[in-house]
Coordinates of C-alpha atoms in Angstrom, one line a residue:
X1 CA -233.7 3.9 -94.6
X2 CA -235.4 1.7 -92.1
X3 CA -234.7 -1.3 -90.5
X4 CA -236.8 -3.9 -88.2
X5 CA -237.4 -7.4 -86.8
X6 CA -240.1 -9.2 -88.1
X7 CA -241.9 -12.1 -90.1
X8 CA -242.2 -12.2 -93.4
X9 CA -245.2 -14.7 -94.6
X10 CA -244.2 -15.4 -97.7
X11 CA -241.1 -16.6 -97.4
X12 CA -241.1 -18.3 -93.9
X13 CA -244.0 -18.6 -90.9
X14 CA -241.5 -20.1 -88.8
X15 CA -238.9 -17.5 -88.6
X16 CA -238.2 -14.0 -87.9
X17 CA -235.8 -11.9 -90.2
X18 CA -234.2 -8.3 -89.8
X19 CA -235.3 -6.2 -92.6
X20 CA -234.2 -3.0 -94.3
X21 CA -236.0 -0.5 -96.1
X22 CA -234.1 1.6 -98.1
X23 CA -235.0 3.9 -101.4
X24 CA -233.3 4.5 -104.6
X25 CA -234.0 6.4 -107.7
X26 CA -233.1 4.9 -111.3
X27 CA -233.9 6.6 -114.3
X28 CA -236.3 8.8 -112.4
X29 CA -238.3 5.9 -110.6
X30 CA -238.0 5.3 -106.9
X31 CA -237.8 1.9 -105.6
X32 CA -237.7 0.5 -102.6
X33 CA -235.0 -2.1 -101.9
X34 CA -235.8 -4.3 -99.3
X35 CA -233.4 -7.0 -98.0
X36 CA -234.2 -9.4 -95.1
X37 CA -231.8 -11.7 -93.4
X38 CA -233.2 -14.4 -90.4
X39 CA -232.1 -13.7 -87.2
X40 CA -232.6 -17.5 -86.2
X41 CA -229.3 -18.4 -86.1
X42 CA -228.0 -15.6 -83.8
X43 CA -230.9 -16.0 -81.0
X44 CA -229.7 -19.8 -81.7
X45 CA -226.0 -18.7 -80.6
X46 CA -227.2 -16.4 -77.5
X47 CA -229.6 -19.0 -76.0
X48 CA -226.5 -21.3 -76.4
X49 CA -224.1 -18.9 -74.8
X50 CA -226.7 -18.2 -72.0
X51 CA -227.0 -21.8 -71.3
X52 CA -223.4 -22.3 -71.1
X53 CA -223.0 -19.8 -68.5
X54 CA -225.7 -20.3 -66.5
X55 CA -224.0 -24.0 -66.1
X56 CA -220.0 -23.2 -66.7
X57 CA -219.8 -20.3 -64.7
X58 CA -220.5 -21.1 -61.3
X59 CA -218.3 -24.3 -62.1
X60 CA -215.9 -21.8 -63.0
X61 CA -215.5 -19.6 -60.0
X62 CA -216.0 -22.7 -58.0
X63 CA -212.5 -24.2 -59.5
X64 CA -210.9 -20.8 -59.7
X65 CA -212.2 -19.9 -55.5
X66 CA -210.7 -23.2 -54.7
X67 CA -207.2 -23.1 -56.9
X68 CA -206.9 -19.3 -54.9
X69 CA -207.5 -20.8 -51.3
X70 CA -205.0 -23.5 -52.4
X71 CA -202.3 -20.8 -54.1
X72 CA -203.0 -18.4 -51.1
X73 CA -202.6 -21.3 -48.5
X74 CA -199.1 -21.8 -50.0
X75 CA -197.6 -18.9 -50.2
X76 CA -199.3 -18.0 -46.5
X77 CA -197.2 -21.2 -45.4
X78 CA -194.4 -19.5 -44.1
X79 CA -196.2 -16.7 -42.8
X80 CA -198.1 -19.4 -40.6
X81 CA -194.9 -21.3 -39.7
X82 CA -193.3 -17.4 -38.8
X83 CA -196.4 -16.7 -36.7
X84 CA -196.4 -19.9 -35.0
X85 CA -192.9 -19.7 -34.0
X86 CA -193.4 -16.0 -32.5
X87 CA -196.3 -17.4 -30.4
X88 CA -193.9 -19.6 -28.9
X89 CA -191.3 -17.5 -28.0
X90 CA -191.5 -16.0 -24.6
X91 CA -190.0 -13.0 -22.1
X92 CA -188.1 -15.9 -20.5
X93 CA -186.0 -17.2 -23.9
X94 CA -185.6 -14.8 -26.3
X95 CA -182.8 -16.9 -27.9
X96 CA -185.1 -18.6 -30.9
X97 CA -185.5 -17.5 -34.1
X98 CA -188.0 -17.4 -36.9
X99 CA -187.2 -19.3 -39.8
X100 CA -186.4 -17.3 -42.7
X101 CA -187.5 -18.9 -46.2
X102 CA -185.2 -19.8 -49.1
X103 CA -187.0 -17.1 -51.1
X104 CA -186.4 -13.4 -51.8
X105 CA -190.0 -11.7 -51.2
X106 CA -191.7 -10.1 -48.8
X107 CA -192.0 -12.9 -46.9
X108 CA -188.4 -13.5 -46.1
X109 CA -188.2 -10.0 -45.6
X110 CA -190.5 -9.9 -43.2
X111 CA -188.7 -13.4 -41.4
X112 CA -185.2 -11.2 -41.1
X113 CA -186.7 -7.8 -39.9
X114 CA -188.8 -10.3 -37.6
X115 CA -185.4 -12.0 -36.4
X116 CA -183.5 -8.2 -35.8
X117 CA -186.6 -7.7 -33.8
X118 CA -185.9 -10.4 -31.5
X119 CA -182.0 -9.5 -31.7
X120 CA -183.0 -5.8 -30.0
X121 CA -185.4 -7.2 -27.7
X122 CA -182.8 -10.0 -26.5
X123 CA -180.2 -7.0 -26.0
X124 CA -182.2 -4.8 -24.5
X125 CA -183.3 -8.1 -22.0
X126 CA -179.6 -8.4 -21.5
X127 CA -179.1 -5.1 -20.7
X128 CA -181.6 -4.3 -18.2
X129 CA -181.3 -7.7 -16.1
X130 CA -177.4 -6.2 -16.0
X131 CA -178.4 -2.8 -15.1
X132 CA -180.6 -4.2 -12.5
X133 CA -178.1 -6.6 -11.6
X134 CA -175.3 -4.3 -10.9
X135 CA -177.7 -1.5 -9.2
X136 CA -178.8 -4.0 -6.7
X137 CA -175.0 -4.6 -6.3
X138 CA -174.6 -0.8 -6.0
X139 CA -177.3 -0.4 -3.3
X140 CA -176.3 -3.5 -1.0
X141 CA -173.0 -2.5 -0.1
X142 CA -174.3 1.2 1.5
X143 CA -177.3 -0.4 3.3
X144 CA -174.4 -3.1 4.7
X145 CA -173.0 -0.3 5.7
X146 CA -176.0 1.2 7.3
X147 CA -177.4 -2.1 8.8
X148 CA -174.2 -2.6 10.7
X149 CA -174.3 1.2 12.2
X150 CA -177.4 0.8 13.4
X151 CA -177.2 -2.6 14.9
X152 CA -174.0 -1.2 16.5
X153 CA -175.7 2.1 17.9
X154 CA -178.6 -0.4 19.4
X155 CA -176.3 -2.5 20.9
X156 CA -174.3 0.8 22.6
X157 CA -176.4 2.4 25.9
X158 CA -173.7 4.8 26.3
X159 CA -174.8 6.4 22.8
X160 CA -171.0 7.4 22.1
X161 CA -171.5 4.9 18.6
X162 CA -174.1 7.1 17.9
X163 CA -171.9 10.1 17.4
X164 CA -168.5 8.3 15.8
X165 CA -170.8 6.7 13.6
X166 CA -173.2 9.5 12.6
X167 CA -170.7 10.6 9.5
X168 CA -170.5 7.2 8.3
X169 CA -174.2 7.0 8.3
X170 CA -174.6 10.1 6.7
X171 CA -172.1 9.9 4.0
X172 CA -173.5 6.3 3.1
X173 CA -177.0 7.6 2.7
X174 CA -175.6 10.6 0.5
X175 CA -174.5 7.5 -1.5
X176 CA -177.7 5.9 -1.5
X177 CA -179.5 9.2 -2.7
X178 CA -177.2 9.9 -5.5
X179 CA -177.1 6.8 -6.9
X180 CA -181.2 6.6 -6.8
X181 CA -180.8 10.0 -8.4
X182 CA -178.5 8.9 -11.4
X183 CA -180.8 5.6 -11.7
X184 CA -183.9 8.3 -12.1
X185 CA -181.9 10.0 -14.4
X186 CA -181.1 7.3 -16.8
X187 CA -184.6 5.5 -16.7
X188 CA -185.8 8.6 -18.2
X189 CA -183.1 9.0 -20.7
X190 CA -184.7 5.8 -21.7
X191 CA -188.2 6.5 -21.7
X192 CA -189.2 10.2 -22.5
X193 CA -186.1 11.5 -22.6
X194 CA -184.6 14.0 -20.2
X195 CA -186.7 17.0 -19.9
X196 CA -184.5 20.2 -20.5
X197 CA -185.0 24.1 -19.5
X198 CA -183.6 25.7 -22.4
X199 CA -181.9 29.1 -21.6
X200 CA -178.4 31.2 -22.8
X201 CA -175.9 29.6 -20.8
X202 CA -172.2 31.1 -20.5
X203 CA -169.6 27.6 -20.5
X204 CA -167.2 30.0 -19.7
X205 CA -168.8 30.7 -16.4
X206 CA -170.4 27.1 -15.3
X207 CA -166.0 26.7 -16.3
X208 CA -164.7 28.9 -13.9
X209 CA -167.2 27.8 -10.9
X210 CA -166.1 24.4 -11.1
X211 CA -162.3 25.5 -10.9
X212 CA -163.1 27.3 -8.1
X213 CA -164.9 23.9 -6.1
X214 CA -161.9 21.4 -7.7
X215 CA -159.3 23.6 -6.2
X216 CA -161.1 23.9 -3.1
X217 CA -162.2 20.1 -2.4
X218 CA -158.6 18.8 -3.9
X219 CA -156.0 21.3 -2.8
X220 CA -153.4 18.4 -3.4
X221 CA -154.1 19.2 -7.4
X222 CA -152.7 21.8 -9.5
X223 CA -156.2 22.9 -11.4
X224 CA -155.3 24.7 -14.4
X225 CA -157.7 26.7 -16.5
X226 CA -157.7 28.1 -20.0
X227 CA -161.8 29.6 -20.2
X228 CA -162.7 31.8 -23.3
X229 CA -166.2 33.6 -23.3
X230 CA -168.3 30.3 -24.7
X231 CA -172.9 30.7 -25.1
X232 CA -175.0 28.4 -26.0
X233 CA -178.5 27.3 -25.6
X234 CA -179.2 24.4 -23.1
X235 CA -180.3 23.5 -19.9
X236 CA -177.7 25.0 -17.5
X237 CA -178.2 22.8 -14.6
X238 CA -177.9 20.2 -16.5
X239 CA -175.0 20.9 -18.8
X240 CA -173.4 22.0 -15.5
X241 CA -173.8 18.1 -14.1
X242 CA -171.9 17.0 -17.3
X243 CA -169.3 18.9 -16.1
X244 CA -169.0 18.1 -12.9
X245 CA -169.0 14.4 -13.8
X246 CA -166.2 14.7 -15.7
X247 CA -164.2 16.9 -13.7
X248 CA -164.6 14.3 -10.3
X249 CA -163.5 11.7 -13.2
X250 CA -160.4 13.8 -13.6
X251 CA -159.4 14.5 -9.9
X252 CA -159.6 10.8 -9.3
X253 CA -157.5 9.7 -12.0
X254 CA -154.8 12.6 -12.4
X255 CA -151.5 12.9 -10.5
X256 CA -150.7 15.8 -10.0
X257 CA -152.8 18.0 -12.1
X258 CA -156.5 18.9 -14.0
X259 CA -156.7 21.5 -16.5
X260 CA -160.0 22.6 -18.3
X261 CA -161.0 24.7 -21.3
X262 CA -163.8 26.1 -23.5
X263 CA -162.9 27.5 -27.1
X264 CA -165.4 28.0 -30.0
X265 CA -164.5 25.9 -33.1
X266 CA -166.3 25.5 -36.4
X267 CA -169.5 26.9 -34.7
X268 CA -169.4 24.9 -32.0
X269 CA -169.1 25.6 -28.5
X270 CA -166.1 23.0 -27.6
X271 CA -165.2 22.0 -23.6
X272 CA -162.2 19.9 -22.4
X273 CA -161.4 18.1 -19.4
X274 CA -157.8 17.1 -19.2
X275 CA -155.9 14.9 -16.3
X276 CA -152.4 14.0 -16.4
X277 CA -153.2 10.1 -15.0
X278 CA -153.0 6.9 -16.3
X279 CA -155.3 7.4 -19.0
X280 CA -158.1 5.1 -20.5
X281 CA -156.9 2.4 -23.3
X282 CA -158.1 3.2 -26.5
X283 CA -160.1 0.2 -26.7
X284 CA -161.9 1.0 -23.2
X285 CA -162.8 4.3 -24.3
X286 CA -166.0 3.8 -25.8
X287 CA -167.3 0.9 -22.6
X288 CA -166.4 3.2 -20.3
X289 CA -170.3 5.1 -21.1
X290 CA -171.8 2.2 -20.3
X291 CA -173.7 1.9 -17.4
X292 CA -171.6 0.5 -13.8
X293 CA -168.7 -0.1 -16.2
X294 CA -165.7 0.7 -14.3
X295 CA -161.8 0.1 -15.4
X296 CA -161.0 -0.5 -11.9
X297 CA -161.0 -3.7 -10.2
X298 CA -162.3 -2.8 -7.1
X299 CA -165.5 -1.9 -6.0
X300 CA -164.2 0.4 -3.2
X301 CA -166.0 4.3 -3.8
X302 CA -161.9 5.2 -2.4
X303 CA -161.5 4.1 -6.3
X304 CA -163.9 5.3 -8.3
X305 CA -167.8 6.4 -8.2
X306 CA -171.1 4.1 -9.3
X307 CA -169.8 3.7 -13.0
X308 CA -173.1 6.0 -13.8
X309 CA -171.1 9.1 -14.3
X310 CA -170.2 9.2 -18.0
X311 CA -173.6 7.5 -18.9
X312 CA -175.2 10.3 -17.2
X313 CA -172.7 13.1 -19.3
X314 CA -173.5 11.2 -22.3
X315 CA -177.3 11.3 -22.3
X316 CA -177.6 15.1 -21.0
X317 CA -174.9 15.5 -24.2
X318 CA -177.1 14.1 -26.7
X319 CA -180.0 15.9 -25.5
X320 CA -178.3 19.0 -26.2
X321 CA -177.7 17.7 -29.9
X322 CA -173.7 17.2 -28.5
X323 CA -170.8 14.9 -28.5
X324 CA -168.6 13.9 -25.9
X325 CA -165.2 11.9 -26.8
X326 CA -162.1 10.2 -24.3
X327 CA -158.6 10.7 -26.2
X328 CA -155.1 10.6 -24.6
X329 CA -154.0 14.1 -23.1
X330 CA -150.5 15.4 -23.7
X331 CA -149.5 14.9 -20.6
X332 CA -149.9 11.3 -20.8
X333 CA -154.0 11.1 -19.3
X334 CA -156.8 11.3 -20.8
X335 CA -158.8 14.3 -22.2
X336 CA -162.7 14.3 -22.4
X337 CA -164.5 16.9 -25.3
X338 CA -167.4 17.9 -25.0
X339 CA -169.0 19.6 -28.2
X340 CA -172.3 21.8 -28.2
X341 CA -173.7 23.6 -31.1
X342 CA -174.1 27.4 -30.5

């Protein structure tokens, strides 16, 4: 068989036709069957077709580029009206909010996460302007202290202020060092972290020491000790602070008595601290680690420390992967837990 576009003379000049070639036999004879067809009409249809494109498509992408900038435009709107809003919103007033859209996409998504954004940040605000707040109070009432001393010993030729003062001075800049120690402390806590020297550390023994410097420094307390062999893995310096902490917690608020533990439980390494004093209400217990919170009224360090203490045990606890909890004691006080994994 063959096949091919061309004219055929005889039937039209005009005109070009496909035409097929193909043999047959029929009683023994071959003959060649050829059938032609004009292709007129389809180059007809193509040169139409072209035409129309050439014209209706770039009339078509022009409607359908400008229905898409319109379509896009709208559903943009609220991410224009969100944007516009956080441009506004400054370090000074974190109190506005974006507006969230009536619908349930993305885009109102994105409006809430937006507005718990803000809620964090205006927290965090809160929080620091207090911490700075209350450290500033912290600091003033040592370098009173320490203004007045000196403005005394100047005032004194005979230099006896000199020496009745000298302790005074001292202890108030002891004061002044720890609490700039503690705020150190805690503004890594927030940054970085606190950097830990992981090592075997015996709680038993970091126990026992500070039974030792409690009865010494408080002989008017009965300290009381129930210490079990106890290792884990931390920073001993450290976990030895958190300790401390809560033990000068304890000797302020107990009575008569102070009585501190270490057991193993579950797999974990488990210390107590327990006072017989007045004891913390239940719904204090979990301000009380905030920073400069204290339950007393008074500001006097006769009364209690900076209000850093149990921030400070709590931070060094959760770098350690811990716990550390404030329940009622039997005796009527309150017990702090610490819990370490081993």
């Amino acid at each position: 068989m063959r096949s091919e576009v061309g004219e055929m003379p005889l039937i039209d000049d005009d005109h070009s036709f496909l035409i097929v070639a193909q043999g047959a036999a029929y009683h023994g004879t071959t003959y060649t069957v050829v059938v032609a067809s004009s292709v007129q009409t389809q180059r007809q249809t193509v040169r139409t077709v072209s035409k129309y494109l050439l014209i209706g498509f770039p009339l078509l992408l022009l409607v359908v580029g400008v229905a898409g900038w319109l379509m896009i435009g709208q559903a943009l709107r609220p991410v224009e009206r969100i944007r516009s809003r956080v441009q506004g919103i400054g370090t000074r007033d974190l109190t506005e909010r974006v507006p969230v859209p009536e619908t349930r996409d993305e885009i109102a998504r994105l409006a809430v996460t937006m507005n718990e954004m803000l809620d964090r940040l205006e927290t965090g605000q809160a929080t620091q302007r207090a911490f700075v707040a209350d450290a500033s109070h912290e600091l003033r009432s040592p370098l009173a202290t320490l203004t007045a001393a000196l403005e005394v010993i100047e005032a004194d030729t005979t230099g006896k202020a000199w020496r009745e003062l000298r302790q005074v001075m001292e202890t108030e800049t002891d004061r002044m060092r720890q609490l700039v120690e503690d705020l150190l402390l805690l503004a890594k806590a927030d940054d970085t972290g606190i950097r830990m020297r992981p090592t075997d550390v015996d709680l038993d023994d970091l126990v026992e020491a500070e039974i030792k410097r409690l009865r010494n420094s408080k002989p008017e307390l009965t300290v009381k000790g129930d210490v079990h062999p106890v290792r884990v893995t931390g920073d001993p310096a450290r976990l030895s602070q958190v300790l401390r902490n809560l033990v000068d917690n304890a000797a302020r608020a107990a009575h008569t008595t102070v009585m501190l533990t270490t057991a193993e439980h579950d797999g974990s390494a488990v210390i107590t601290v327990e006072d017989d004093g007045d004891g913390i209400p239940e719904e204090d217990r979990q301000r009380v680690f905030e920073r400069f919170v204290r339950l007393d009224t008074s500001r006097s360090r006769a009364s209690g420390g900076s209000g850093l203490g149990l921030s400070i045990a709590r931070e060094i606890t959760r770098a350690h992967h811990g716990t550390i909890t404030l329940t009622s004691s039997p005796a009527g006080g309150t017990t702090a837990t610490v819990t370490l994994p081993i």
